[in-house]
Coordinates of C-alpha atoms (C1' of nucleotides) in Angstrom, one line a residue:
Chain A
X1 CA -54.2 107.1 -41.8
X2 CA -57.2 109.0 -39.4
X3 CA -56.3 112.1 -38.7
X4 CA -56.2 113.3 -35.2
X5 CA -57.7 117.0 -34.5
X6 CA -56.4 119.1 -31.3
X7 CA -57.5 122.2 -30.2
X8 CA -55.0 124.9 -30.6
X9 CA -55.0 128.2 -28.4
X10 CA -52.9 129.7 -30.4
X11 CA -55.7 129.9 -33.3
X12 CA -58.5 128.7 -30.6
X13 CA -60.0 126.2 -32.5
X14 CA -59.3 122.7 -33.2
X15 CA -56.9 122.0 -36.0
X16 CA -55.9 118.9 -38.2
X17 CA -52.5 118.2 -36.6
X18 CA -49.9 117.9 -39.5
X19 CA -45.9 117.2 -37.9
X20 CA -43.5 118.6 -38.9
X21 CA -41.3 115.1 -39.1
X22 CA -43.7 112.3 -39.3
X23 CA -40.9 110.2 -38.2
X24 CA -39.9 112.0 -35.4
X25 CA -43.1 113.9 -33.6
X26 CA -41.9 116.6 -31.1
X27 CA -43.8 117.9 -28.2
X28 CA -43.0 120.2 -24.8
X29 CA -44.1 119.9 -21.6
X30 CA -43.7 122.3 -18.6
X31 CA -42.9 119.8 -15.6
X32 CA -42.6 120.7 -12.3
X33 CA -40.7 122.9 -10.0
X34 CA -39.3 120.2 -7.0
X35 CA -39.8 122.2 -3.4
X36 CA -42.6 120.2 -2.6
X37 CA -45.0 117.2 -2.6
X38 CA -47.1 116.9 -5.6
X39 CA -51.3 117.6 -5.3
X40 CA -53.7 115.9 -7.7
X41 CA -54.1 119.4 -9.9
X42 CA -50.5 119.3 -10.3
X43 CA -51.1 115.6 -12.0
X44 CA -53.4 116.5 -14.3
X45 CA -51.1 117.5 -17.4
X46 CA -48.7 114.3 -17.5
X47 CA -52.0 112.4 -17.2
X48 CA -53.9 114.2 -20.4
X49 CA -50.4 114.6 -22.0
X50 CA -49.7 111.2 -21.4
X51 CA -52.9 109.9 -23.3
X52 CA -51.9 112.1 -26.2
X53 CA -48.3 110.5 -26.3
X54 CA -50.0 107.4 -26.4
X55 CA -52.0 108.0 -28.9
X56 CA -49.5 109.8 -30.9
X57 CA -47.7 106.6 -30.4
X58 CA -50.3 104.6 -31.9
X59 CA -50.4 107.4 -35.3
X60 CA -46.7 107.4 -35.9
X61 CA -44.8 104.6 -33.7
X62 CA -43.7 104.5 -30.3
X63 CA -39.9 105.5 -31.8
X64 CA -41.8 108.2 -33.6
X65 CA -42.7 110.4 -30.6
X66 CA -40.0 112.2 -28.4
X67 CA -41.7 114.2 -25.3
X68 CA -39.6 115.9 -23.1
X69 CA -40.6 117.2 -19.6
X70 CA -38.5 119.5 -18.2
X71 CA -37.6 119.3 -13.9
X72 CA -36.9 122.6 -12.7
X73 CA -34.5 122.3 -10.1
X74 CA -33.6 125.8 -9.4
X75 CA -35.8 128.4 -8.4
X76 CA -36.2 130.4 -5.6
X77 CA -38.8 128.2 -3.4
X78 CA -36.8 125.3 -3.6
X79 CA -34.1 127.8 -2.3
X80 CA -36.9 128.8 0.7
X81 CA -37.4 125.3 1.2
X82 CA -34.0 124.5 1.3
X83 CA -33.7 127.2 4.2
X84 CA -36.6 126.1 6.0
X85 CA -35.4 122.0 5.9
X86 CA -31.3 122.8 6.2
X87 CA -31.1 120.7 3.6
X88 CA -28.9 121.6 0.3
X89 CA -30.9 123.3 -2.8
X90 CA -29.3 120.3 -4.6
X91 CA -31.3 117.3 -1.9
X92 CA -34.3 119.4 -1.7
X93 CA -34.8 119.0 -5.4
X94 CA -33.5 115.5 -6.2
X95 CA -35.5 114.2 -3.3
X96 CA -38.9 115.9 -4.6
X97 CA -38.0 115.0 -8.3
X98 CA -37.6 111.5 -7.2
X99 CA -41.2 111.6 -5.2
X100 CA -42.5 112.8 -7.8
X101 CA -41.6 110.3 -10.8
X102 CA -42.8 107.5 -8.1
X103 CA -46.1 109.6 -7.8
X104 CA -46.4 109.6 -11.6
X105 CA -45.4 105.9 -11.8
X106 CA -48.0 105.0 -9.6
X107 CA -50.6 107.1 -12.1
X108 CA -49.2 104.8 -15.1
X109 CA -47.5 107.7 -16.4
X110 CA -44.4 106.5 -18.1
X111 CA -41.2 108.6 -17.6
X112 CA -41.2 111.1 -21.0
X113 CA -38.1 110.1 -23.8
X114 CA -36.1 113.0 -22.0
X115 CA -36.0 114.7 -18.7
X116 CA -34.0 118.0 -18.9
X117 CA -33.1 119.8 -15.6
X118 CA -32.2 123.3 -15.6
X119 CA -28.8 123.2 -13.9
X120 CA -27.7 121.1 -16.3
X121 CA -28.9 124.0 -19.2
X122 CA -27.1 126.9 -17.7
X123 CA -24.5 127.6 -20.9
X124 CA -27.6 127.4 -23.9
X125 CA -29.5 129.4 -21.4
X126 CA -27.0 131.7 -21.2
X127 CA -26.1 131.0 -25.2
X128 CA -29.6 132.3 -25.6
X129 CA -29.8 135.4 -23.9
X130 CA -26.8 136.6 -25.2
X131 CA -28.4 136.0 -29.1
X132 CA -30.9 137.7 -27.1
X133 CA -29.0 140.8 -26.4
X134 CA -27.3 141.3 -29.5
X135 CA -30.3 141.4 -31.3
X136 CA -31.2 144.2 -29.3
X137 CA -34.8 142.1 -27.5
X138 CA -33.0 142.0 -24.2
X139 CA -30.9 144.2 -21.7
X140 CA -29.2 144.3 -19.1
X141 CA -29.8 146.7 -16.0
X142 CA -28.8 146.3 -12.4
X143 CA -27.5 142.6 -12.6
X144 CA -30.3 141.3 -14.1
X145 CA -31.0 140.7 -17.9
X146 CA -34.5 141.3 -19.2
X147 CA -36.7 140.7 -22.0
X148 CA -37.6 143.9 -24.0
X149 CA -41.1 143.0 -24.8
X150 CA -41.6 146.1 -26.9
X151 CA -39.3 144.4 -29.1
X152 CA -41.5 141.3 -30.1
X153 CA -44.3 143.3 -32.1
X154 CA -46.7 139.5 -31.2
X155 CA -46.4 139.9 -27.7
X156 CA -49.3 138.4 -26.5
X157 CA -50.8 136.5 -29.8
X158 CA -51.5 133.6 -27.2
X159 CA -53.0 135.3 -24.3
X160 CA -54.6 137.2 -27.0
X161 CA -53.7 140.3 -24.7
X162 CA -52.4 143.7 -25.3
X163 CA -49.5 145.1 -24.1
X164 CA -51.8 148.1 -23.1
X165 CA -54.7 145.8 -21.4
X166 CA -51.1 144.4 -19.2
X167 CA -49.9 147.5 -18.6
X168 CA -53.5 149.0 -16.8
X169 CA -54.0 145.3 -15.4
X170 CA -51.3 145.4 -13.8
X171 CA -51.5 144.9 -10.0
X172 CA -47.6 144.6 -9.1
X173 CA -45.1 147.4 -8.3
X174 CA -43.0 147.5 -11.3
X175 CA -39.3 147.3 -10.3
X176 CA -37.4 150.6 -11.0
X177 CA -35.3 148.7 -13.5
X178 CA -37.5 147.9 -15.9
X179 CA -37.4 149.9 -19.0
X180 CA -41.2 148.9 -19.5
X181 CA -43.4 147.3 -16.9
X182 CA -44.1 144.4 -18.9
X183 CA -40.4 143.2 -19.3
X184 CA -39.3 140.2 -17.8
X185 CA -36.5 138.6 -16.3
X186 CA -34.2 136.1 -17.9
X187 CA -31.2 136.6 -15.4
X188 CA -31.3 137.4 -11.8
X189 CA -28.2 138.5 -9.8
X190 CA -27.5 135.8 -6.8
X191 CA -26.1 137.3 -3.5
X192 CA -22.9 135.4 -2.1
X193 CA -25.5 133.0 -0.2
X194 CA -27.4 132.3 -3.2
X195 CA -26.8 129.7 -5.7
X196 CA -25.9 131.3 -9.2
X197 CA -23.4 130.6 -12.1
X198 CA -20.4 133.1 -14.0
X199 CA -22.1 135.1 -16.9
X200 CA -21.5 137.4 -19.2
X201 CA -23.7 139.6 -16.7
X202 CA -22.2 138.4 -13.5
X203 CA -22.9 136.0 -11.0
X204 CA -26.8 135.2 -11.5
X205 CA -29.3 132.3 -11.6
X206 CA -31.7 132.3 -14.7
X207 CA -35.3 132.9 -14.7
X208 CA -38.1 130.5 -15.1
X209 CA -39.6 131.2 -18.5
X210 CA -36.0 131.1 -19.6
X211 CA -35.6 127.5 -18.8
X212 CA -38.0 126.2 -21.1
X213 CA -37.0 127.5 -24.0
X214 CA -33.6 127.0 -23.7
X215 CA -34.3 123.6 -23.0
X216 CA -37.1 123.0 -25.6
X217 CA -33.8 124.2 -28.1
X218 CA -31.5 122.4 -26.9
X219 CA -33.3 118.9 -27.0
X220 CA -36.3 118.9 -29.9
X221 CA -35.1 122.0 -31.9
X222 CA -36.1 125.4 -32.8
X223 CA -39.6 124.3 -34.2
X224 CA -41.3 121.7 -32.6
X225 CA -44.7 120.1 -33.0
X226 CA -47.0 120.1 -29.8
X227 CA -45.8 122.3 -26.6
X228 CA -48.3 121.9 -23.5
X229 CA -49.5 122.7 -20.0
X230 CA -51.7 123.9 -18.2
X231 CA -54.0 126.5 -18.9
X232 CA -52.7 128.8 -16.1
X233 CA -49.1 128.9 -17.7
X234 CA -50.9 130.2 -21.2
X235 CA -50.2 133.8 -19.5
X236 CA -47.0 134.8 -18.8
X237 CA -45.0 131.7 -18.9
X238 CA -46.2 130.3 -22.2
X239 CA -46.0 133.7 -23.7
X240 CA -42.7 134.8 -22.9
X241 CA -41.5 131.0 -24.2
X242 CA -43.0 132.3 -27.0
X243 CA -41.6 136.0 -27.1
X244 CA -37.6 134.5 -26.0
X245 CA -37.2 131.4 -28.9
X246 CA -38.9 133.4 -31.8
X247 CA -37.1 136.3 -31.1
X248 CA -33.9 134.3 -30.8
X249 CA -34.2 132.2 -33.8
X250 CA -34.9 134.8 -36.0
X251 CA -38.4 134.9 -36.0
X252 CA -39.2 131.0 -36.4
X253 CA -42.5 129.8 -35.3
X254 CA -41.6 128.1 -31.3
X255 CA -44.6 125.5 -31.5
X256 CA -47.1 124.7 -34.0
X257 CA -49.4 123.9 -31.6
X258 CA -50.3 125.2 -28.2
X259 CA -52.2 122.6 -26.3
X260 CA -53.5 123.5 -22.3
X261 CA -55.4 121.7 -19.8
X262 CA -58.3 122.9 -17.7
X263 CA -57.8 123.8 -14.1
X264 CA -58.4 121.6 -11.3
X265 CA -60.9 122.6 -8.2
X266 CA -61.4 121.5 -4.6
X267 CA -65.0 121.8 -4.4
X268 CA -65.7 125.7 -4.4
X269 CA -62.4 127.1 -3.5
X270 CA -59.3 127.0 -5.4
X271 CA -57.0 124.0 -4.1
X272 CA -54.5 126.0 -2.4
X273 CA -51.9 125.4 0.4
X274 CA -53.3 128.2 2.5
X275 CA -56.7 127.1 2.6
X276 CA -55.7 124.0 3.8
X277 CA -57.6 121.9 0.9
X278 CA -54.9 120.4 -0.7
X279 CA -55.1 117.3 -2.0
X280 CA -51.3 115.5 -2.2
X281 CA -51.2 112.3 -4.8
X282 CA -49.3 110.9 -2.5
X283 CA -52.2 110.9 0.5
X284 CA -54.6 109.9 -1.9
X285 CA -52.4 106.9 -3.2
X286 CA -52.8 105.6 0.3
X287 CA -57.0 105.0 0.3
X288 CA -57.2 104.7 -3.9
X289 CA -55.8 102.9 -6.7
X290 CA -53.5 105.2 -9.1
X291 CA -55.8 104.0 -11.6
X292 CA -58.6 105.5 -9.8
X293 CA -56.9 109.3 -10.0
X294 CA -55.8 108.8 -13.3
X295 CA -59.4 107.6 -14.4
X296 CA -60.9 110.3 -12.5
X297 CA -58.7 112.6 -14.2
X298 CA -60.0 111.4 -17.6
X299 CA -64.0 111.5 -16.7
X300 CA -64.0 115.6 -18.0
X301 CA -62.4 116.2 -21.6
X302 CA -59.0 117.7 -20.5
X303 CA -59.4 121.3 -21.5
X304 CA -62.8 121.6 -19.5
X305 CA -62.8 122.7 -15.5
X306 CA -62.8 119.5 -13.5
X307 CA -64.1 119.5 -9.7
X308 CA -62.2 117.0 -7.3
X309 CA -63.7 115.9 -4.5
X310 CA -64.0 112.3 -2.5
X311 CA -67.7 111.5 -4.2
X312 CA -65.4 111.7 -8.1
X313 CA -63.3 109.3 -6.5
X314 CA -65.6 106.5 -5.4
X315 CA -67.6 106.8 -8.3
X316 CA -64.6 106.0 -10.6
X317 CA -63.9 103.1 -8.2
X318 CA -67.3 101.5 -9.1
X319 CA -67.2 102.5 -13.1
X320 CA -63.6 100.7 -13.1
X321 CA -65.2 97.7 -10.9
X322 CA -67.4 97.2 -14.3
X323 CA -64.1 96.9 -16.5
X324 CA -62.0 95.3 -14.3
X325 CA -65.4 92.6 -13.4
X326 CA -65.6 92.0 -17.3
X327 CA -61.8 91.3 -17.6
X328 CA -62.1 89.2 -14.4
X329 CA -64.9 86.8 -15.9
X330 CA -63.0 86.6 -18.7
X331 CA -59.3 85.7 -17.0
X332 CA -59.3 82.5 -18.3
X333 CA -59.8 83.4 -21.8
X334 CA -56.9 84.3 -23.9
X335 CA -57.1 87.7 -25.6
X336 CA -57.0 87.9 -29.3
X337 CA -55.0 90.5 -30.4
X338 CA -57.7 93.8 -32.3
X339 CA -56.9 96.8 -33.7
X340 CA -58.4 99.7 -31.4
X341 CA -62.2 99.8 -32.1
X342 CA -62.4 102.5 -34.6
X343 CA -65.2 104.5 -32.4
X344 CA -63.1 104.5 -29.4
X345 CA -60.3 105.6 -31.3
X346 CA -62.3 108.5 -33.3
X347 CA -62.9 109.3 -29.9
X348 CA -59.7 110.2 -28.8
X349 CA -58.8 111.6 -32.3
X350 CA -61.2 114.4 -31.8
X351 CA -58.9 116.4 -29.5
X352 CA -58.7 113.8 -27.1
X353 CA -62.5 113.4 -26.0
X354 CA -61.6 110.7 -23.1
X355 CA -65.4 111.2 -22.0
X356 CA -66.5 110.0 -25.3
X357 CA -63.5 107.0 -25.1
X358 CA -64.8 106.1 -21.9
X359 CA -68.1 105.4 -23.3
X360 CA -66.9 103.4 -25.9
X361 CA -64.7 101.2 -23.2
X362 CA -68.1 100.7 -21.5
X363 CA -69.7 99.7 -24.4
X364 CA -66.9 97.3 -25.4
X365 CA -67.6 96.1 -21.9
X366 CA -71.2 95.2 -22.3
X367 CA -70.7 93.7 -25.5
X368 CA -67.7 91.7 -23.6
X369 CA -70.2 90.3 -20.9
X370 CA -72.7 89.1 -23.3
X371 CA -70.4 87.5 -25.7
X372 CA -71.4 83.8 -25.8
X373 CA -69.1 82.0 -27.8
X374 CA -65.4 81.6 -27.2
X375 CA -64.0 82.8 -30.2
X376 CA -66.4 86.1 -29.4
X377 CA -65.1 86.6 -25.7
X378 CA -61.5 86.2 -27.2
X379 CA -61.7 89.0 -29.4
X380 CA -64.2 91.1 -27.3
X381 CA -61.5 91.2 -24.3
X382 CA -58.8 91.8 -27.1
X383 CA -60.3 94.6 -27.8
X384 CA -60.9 95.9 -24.5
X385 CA -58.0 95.6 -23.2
X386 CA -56.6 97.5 -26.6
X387 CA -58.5 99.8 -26.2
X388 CA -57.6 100.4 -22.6
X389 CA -54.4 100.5 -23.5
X390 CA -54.6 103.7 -25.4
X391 CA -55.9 105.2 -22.1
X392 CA -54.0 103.5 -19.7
X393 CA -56.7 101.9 -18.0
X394 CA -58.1 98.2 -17.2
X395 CA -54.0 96.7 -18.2
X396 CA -54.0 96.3 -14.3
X397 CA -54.2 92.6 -13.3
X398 CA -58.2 92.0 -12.6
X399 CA -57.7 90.0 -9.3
X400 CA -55.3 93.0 -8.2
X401 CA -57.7 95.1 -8.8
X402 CA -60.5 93.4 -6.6
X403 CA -57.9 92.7 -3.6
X404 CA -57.3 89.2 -4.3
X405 CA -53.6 89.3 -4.3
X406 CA -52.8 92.3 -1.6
X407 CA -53.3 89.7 1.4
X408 CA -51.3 86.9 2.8
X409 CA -51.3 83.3 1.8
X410 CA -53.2 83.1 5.3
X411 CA -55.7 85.1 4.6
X412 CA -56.1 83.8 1.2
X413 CA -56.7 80.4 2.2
X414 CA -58.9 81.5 5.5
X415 CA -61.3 82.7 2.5
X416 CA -60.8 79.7 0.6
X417 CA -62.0 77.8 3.4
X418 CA -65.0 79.7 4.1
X419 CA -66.1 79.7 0.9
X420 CA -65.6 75.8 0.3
X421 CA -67.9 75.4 3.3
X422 CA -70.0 77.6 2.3
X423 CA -70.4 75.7 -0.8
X424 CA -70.3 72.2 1.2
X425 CA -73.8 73.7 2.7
X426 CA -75.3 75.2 0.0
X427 CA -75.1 71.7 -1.9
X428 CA -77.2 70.5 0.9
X429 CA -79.5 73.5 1.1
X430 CA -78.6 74.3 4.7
X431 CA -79.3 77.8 3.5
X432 CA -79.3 78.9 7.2
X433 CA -75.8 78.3 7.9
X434 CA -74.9 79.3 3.9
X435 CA -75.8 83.0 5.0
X436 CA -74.2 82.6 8.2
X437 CA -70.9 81.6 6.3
X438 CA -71.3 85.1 4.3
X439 CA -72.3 87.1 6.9
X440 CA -68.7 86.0 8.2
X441 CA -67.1 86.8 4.3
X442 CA -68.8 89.8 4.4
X443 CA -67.4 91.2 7.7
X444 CA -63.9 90.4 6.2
X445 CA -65.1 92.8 3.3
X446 CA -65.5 89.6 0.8
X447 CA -68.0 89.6 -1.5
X448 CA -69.4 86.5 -2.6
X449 CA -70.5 86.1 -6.5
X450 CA -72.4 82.5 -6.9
X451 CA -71.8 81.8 -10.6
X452 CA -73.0 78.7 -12.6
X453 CA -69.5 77.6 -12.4
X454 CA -69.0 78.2 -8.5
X455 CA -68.3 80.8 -6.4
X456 CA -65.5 83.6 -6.6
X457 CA -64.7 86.6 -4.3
X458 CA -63.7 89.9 -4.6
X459 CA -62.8 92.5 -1.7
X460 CA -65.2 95.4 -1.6
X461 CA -63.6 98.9 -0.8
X462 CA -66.0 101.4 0.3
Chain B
rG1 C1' -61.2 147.2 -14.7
rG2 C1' -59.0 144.0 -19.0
rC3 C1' -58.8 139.0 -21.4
rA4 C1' -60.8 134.1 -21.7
rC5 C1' -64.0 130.1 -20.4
rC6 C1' -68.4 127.8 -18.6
rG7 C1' -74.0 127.0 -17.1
rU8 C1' -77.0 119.5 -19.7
rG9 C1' -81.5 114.8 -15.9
rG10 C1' -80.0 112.9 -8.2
rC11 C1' -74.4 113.3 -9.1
rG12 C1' -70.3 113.3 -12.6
rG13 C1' -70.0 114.3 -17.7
rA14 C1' -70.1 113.9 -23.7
rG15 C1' -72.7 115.6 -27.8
rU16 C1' -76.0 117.3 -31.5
rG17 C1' -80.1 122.2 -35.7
rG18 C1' -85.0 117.3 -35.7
rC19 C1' -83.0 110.5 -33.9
rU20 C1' -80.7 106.3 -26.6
rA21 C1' -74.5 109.5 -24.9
rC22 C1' -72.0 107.0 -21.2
rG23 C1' -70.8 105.9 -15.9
rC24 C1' -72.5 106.1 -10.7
rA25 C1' -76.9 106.3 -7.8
rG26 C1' -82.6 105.1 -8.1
rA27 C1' -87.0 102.2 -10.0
rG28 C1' -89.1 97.7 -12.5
rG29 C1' -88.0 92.9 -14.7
rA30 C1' -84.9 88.3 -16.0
rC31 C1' -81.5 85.1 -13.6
rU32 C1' -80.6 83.3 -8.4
rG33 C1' -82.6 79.5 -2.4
rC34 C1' -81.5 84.7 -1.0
rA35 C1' -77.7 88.2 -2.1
rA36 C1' -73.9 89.9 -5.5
rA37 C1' -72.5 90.1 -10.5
rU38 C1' -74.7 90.1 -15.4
rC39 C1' -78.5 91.2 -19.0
rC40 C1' -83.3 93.9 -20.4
rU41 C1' -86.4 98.2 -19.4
rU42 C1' -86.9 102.9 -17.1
rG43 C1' -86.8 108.6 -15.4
rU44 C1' -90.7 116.4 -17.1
rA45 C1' -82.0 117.0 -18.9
rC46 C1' -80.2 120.7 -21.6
rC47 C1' -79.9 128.8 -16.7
rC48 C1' -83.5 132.9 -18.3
rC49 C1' -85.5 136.2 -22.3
rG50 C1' -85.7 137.5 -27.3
rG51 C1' -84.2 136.4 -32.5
rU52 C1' -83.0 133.2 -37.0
rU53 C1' -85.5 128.5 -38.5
rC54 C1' -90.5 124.2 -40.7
rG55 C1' -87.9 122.9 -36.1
rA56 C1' -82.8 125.1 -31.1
rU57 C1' -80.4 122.2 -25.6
rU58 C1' -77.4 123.0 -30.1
rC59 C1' -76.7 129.2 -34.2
rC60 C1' -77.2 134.9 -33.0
rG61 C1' -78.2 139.0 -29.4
rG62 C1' -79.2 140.4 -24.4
rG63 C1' -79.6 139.0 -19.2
rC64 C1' -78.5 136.2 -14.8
rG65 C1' -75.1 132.9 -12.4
rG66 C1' -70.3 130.6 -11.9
rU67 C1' -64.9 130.0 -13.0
rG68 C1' -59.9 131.0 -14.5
rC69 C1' -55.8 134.4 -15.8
rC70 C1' -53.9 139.6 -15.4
rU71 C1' -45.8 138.4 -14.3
rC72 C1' -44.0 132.6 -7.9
rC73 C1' -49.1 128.8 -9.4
rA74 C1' -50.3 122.5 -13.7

RNA sequence: GGCACCGUGGCGGAGUGGCUACGCAGAGGACUGCAAAUCCUUGUACCCCGGUUCGAUUCCGGGCGGUGCCUCCA
């Protein structure tokens, strides 16, 4: 079997990735926190971790991969947006969870083998910190519990950061409780109008960084394979996962390897709510195809910066239109079933180098539109759409794609008729009226192709 | 201030110590009544200055420019 390389931040570099269960791969990703709508940024990790399930899929079976992406459904801005809506913590959270999955759906992002919220987590959270306490690497003070990290000599082996470099960084007042500034919180007291649970440390809600490791625990284990996100969560959130499961398992390695996504900008600024910039997947589902994010999501290798703006998006648009106007020309052939082209796969096997994969799909396109014989456009679309597959790209239905089937009967057969007489003339070389007939198609946004074979139609989408 | 990352042709974006990335856009050609699609061809590309080397966009050092994180942020 080809080996597949990823890059690691915990040793930053790429490594040979090696499971620890061949038959049962195990990997972590943060998910969201529900108090809000979804931008495009926040869709970037299910879309790269997504491609690496896939093709994790493809190394060791679709049974062989479990990925779980945690929902965290208490914290305290879905509180403040509870408050602000007069809704219940509970609505504000299912209703944005559910937005959300439709969101990803819509991105070809398949729902991950397990969904764990944190409300339903609260006793191995709880479980946890307590290890966490009688090992002496957390305390309690005021209510709250905190993490001692003086106690975890590696503190900061992923951020590759000192404890001393944090500690004259540091820009926030510390609060009075905290034995060192660096400590963090695991448990927070709740005030009678705040949600929280019974603990051994009183009424209380847990904090974030808490979540995802208890949860990591309780569904894939003390050790598991691949745990990812973006690269913003490397420092603290990633860390202090780190600093909370190794120091309550007894010093056991949390993840073997740390994977992170590049950020996401608007242009020159940060996308960010108060600059106004923000760009919801859900507004952008209404002028683009979820292919089209996705894709566009794929054009820069995953850990690199990627810049969004509208221009992205209609160039994707057109570099789909070439895949999708192969896989049309071909609709009538049947596919014959390939193995995924071995360069398009090496591709992806070198730390997921989707730039590079694309390449190859657009070289499997060309050699699909000059394939001559039968027997060679069978297997050339087979291998496309294979290929495509890995990605999660061109498996769209090529007459969707180009419009075809978003419009009434009506308006279907309108076109039909238009082109029939346009084809009525042409046969007559009445090229006068022919052009006349188009300029008419065209002003309905349908483009005409003459082929040897006829004419077909497409709508164009500016 | 600390830590990390980046600087490739009109745009996006891979990659490599010497050989076409690729896509979009542009130019020329084939095909076509004309378009479109497709195919073929095409463009002084690798921030600056040193160094290593037979040879550097690719390695090393310095500079300039940009970005992210530094405890709510994917």
């Amino acid at each position: 079997m080809k080996s597949l390389t990823l890059y690691d931040t915990m040793a930053r570099k790429k490594r040979v990735f090696e499971p620890i269960d061949e038959s049962r791969v195990t990997m972590y990703v943060c998910g969201p926190t529900v108090y809000s709508y979804a931008h495009i940024g926040n869709a970037r990790p299910p879309v790269v971790f997504d491609v690496l399930r896939r093709v994790l899929a493809h190394l060791y079976g679709e049974s062989g991969v479990v990925l779980a992406a945690n929902i965290t459904d208490i914290d305290d801005k879905i509180m403040a947006a509870a408050r602000e809506s007069g809704e219940s913590i509970e609505a504000v959270a299912t209703r944005f969870a559910r937005i959300y999955r439709e969101d990803l759906d819509a991105l070809g992002i398949a729902p991950p083998t397990l969904e764990p919220k944190a409300t339903d987590h609260i006793g191995p959270m709880i479980a946890m910190m307590q290890r966490l306490v009688d090992t002496g690497h957390a305390y309690e003070a005021e209510g709250h519990v905190l993490f001692s990290v003086k106690s975890y000599e590696a503190y900061g082996a992923l951020s590759k950061r000192s404890l001393d470099d944090m500690i004259a960084g540091a820009r926030v007042e510390v609060a009075p409780y905290k034995k060192d500034p660096c400590d963090f919180v695991l448990w927070k007291p709740s005030s009678e109008d705040e949600p929280g649970w019974d603990s051994p440390w009183g009424r209380g809600r847990p904090g974030w960084h808490l979540e995802c490791s208890a949860m990591c625990e309780a569904h894939l284990g003390e050790t598991i394979d691949i745990h990812g996100g973006g690269i913003d969560l490397v420092f603290p959130h990633h860390e202090n996962e780190i600093a909370q499961s190794t120091c309550a398992h007894g010093g056991k390695t949390m993840a073997n390897y740390w994977l992170h996504n590049g950020f996401l900008n608007m242009g020159s600024d940060k996308m960010s709510k108060s600059l106004g910039n923000v760009a919801l997947i859900r507004d952008l589902l209404k002028t683009w195809p979820g292919e089209v994010l996705r894709c566009a999501l794929l054009t820069a290798h995953y850990r690199a910066p990627l810049t969004w703006n509208a221009d992205l998006l209609a160039k994707t648009r057109r570099s789909l239109d070439r895949i999708y106007g192969v896989l049309r020309r071909l609709g009538d052939i049947e596919a014959v079933a390939a193995d995924v082209p071995e360069a398009f796969l090496d591709a992806l096997l070198d730390d997921l180098n989707t730039p590079k994969a694309m390449s190859e799909l657009f070289a499997l396109a060309g050699a699909a539109n000059k394939a001559e014989t039968a027997e060679e456009k069978a297997r050339a679309k087979g291998e496309l759409l294979t290929a495509g597959a890995l990605m999660g790209l061109g498996q769209d239905n090529p007459d969707a794609w180009f419009g075809l089937t978003g419009m009434s009967e009506a308006e279907r057969a309108e076109i039909d008729i238009l082109i029939e007489k346009r084809q009525k003339v042409r046969a007559d070389k009445d090229w006068a009226t022919a052009d006349a007939v188009r300029d008419e198609l065209n002003a309905r946004k349908v483009q005409v192709d003459d082929g040897p074979e006829g004419s077909t139609w497409r709508i164009v989408v500016e």
